XYZ file of C-alpha atoms in Angstrom:
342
model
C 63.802 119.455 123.212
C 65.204 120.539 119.833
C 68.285 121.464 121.550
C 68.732 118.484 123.215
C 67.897 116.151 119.998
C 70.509 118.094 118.420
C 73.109 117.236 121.014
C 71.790 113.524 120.802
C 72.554 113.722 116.158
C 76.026 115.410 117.055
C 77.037 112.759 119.778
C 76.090 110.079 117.542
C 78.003 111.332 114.814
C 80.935 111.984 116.535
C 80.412 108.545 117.679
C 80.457 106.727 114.405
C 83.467 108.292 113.285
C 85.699 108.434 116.404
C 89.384 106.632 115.553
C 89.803 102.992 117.529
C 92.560 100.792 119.158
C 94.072 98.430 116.576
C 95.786 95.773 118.056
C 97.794 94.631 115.202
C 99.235 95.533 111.812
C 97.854 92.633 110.122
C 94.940 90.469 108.783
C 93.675 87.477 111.167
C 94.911 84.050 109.627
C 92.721 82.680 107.018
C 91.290 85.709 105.935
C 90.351 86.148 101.835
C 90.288 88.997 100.026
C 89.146 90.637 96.137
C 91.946 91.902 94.460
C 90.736 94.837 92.988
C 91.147 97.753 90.568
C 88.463 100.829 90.155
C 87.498 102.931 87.439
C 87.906 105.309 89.581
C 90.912 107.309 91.378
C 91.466 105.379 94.799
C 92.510 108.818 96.540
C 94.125 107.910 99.532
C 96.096 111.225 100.068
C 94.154 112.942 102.735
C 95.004 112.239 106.811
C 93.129 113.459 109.567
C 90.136 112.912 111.464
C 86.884 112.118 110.201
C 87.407 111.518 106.519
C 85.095 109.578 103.644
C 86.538 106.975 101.536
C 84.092 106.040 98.913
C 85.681 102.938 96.743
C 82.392 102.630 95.366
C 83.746 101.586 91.657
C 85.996 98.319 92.221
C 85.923 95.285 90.034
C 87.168 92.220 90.967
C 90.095 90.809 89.032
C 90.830 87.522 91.694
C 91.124 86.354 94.805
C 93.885 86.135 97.690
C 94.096 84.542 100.795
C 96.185 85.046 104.079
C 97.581 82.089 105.927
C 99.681 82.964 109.508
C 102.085 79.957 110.435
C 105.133 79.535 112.375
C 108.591 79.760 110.531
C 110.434 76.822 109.110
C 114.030 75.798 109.930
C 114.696 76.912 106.595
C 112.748 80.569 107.363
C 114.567 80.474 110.641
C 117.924 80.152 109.115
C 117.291 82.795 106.036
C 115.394 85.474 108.330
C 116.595 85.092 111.385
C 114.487 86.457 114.348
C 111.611 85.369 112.615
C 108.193 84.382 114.856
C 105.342 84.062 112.451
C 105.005 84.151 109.009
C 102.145 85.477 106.918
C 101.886 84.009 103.174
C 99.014 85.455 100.994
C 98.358 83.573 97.881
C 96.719 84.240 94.944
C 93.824 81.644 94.215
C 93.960 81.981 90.832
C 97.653 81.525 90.046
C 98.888 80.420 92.960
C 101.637 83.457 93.326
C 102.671 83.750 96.759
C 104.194 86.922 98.911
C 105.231 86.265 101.909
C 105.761 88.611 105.033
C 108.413 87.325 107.546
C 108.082 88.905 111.135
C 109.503 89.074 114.157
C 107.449 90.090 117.541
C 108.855 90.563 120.958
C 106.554 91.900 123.664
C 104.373 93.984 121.924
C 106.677 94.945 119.452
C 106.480 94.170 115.846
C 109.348 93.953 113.035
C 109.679 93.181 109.554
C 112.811 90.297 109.303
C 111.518 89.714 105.741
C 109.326 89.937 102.562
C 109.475 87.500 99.427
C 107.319 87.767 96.336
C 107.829 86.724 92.568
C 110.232 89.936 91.303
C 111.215 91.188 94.553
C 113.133 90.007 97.734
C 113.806 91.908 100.985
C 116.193 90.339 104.081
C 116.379 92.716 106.951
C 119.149 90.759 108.372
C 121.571 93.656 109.163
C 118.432 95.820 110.618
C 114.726 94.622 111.014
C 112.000 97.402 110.027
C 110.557 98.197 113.026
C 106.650 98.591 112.413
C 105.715 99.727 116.317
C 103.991 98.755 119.005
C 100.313 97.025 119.215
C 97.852 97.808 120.490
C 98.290 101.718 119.109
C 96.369 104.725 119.256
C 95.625 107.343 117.103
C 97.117 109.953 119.189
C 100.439 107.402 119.604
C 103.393 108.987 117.679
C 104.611 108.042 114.353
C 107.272 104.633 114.310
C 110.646 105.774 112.825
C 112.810 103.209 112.906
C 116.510 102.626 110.419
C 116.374 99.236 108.242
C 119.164 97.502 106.206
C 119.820 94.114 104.497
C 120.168 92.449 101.243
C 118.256 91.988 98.326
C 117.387 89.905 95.022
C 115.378 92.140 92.213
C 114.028 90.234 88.739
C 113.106 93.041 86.074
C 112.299 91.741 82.449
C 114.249 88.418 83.309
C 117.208 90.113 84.822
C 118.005 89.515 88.255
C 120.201 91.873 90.311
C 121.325 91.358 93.879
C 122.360 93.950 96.381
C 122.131 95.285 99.433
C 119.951 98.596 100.929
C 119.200 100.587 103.393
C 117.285 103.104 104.763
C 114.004 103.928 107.245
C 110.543 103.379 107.825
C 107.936 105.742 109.376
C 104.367 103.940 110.742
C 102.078 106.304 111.839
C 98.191 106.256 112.590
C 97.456 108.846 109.932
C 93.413 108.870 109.510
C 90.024 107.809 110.863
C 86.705 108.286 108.965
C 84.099 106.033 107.368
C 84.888 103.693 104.386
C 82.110 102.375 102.175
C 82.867 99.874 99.223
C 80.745 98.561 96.561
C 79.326 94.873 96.663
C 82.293 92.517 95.495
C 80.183 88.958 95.966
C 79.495 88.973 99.678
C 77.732 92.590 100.512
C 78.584 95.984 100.368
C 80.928 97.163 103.855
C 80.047 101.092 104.833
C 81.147 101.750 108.720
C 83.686 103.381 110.761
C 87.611 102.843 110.359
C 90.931 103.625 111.351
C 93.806 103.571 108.728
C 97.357 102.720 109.260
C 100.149 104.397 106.653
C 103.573 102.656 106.846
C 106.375 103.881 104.419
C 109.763 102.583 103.314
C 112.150 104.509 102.026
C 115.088 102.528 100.469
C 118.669 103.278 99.134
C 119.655 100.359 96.550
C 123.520 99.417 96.102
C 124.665 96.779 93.544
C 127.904 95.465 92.882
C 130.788 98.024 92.710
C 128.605 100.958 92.251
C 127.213 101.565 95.309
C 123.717 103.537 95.381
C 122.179 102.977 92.005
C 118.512 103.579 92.813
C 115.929 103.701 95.254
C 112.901 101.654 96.369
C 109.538 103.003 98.184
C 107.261 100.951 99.344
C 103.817 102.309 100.554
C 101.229 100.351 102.940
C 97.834 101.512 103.601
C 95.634 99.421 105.820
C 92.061 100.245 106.787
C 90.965 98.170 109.914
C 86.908 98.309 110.879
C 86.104 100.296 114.034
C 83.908 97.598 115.262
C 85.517 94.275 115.493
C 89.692 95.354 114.582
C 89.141 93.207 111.009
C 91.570 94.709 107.670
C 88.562 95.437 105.368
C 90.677 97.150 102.887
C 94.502 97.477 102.312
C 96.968 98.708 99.096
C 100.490 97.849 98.586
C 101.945 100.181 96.640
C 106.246 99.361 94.900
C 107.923 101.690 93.552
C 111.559 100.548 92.290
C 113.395 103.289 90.022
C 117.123 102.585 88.660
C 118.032 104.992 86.256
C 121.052 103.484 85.078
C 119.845 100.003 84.234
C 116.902 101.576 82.829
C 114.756 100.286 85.556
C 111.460 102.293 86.390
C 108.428 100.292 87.936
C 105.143 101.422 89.787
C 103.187 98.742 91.101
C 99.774 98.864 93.073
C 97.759 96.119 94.599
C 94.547 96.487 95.830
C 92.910 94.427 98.037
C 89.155 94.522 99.976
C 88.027 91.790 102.464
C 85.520 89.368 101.669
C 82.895 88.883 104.230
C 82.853 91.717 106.199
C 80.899 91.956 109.322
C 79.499 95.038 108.963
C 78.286 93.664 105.106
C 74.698 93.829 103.860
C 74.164 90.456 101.803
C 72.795 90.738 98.401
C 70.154 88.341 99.302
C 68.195 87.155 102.468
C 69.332 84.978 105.002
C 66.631 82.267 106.599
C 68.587 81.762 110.040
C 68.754 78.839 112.286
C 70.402 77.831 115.502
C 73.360 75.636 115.014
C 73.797 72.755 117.524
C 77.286 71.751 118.594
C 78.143 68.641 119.661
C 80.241 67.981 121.979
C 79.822 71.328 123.739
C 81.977 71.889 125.383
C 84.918 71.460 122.458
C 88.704 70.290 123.117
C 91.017 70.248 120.648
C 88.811 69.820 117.470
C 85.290 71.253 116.434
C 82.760 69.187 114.759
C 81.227 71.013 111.768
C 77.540 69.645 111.829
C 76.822 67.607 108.545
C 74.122 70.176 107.160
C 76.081 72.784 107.633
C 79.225 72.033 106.240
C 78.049 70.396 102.791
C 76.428 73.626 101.486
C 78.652 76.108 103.447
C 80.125 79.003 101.586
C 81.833 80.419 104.485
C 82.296 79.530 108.045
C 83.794 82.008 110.935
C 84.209 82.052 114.533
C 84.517 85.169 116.613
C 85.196 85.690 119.778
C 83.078 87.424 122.746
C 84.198 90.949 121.653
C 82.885 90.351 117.654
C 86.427 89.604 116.593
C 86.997 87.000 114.063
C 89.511 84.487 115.011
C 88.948 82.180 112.304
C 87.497 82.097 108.466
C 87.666 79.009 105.968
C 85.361 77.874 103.153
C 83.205 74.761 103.950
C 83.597 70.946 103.353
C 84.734 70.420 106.554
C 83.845 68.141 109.166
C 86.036 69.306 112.012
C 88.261 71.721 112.651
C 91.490 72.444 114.690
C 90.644 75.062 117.302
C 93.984 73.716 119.739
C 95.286 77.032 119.157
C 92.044 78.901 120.437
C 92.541 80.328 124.275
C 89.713 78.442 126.801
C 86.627 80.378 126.433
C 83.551 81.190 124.888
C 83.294 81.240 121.158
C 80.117 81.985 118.321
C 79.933 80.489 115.165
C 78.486 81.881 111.676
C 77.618 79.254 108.917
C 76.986 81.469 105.235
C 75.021 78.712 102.999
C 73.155 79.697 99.725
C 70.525 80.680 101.654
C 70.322 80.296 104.961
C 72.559 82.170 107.959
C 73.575 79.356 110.729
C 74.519 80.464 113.996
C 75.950 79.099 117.049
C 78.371 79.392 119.832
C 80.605 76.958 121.852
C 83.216 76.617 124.343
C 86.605 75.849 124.305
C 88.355 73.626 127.116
């Protein structure tokens, strides 16, 4: 018996921190984040199997959000290639950086990236980021890059051209736990995805003057494939212009599935009418007035869509035929419900 309970604990546990399939590199659209620091060292230098992440000590300095839409003509003619576009924005300034990206089959490419100080145009050679879904026992993506770019440090701008490579590789699996940020602690199984670029700056008539790294880490939860936790990490160093600049952003997903909610939830059945829905979904009228969230997954647990309430309908033309639940997040009350889509 004691053998066999034994056997049952190491199953379990084995279990809860086996690596999953992630089927993309990126958020879902409409998904809001904390931008964070921590008073203490985020340590994200181990890789392996089976590893703790505890970023139990983050404080909230504002808020982003992530946004996919299809490229403009104008997109289409600067990054050309281009087949979606993801544009996170910080709510509290408004600042904007914006990923441009390119995917064929199941293969995904970076045509792009735009934000205030720094802009990247693969146009000579896309940064290949792999193909999705991917497995932790998939090899690393190498792939070459090259293109132009436009750099503002202390008011300066410089424009160039670079080149170099990008590795993508499945690198760790383990359980991540974060402290309570507004909307619940998140502690549960994850797999992380490590993407590097290593650059080769040229300006003007001088050729190589510098080098840029940039350094992606993105945690995505075992259970439903959502990015709970991600860093961006620039590092641009130009000796000779005197150039030398580190910059880290950390970011941690609000709402998280797996969450435990600071308060209790009172939780009702949410009636949808019409049921079934075509092109729009009506938001019932108690629901959306005092709604702090709302979010619709699919019949796997994955969410497909998040946005804030006051809203009386919503586009889901975009949204396969199928069926579809619904989660309402009021002051106090959880509101639940499920539909489907013609």
């Amino acid at each position: 018996m004691k053998l066999e309970l034994l056997f049952t604990l190491l199953l379990l546990n084995s279990i809860s921190h086996a690596q999953s399939t992630v089927n993309n590199f990126f958020s879902t659209t409409e998904t809001n984040y904390a931008l964070v620091t921590s008073s203490a060292t985020i340590d994200q230098s181990a890789t392996g199997e089976n590893l703790i992440w505890n970023f139990n000590n983050l404080e909230k300095t504002g808020n982003t959000t992530d946004v996919h839409s299809v490229p403009t003509t104008e997109a289409l003619n600067n990054y050309p290639g281009t087949t979606f576009l993801i544009t996170t924005t910080n709510t509290e300034n408004n600042d904007e950086r914006k990923s441009y990206l390119k995917q064929a089959d199941n293969m995904v490419s970076i045509t792009g990236y735009a934000a205030t100080d720094l802009t990247l145009n693969y146009d000579t050679n896309n940064a290949l980021l792999g193909s999705y879904p991917t497995n932790y026992t998939d090899p690393p993506t190498t792939d070459e890059l090259s293109g132009s770019y436009s750099y503002n440090a202390d008011g300066t701008t410089y424009n160039g051209t670079f080149s170099g490579d990008i590795e993508t590789t499945m690198d760790a699996h383990g359980t991540l736990s974060t402290n309570d940020l507004g909307q619940g602690t998140f502690s549960g199984p994850v797999t992380r995805i490590k993407s590097v670029q290593s650059i080769d700056l040229a300006y003007a008539v001088f050729g190589n003057v510098g080098t840029a790294t940039i350094t992606i880490f993105n945690y995505f939860d075992n259970t439903n494939g959502n990015l709970v936790f991600r860093s961006l990490r620039i590092e641009v160093l130009v000796a000779s212009l005197g150039i030398d600049q580190d910059t880290i952003t950390y970011e941690c997903r609000l709402g998280n599935s797996l969450g435990i909610p600071k308060y209790p939830f009172a939780s009702k059945n949410l009636k949808i009418s019409p049921n079934p829905v075509g092109d729009f979904l009506n938001i019932p009228m108690e629901a959306h007035l005092a709604a702090k969230s709302i979010v619709i997954t699919d019949t796997t647990g994955k969410e497909i869509l998040q946005f804030s309430g006051n809203e009386t309908a919503r586009s889901v033309a975009q949204l396969p035929k199928g069926l579809y639940f619904i989660s309402i997040i009021t002051e106090n009350r959880h509101l639940t419900g499920k539909f489907i889509k013609l």
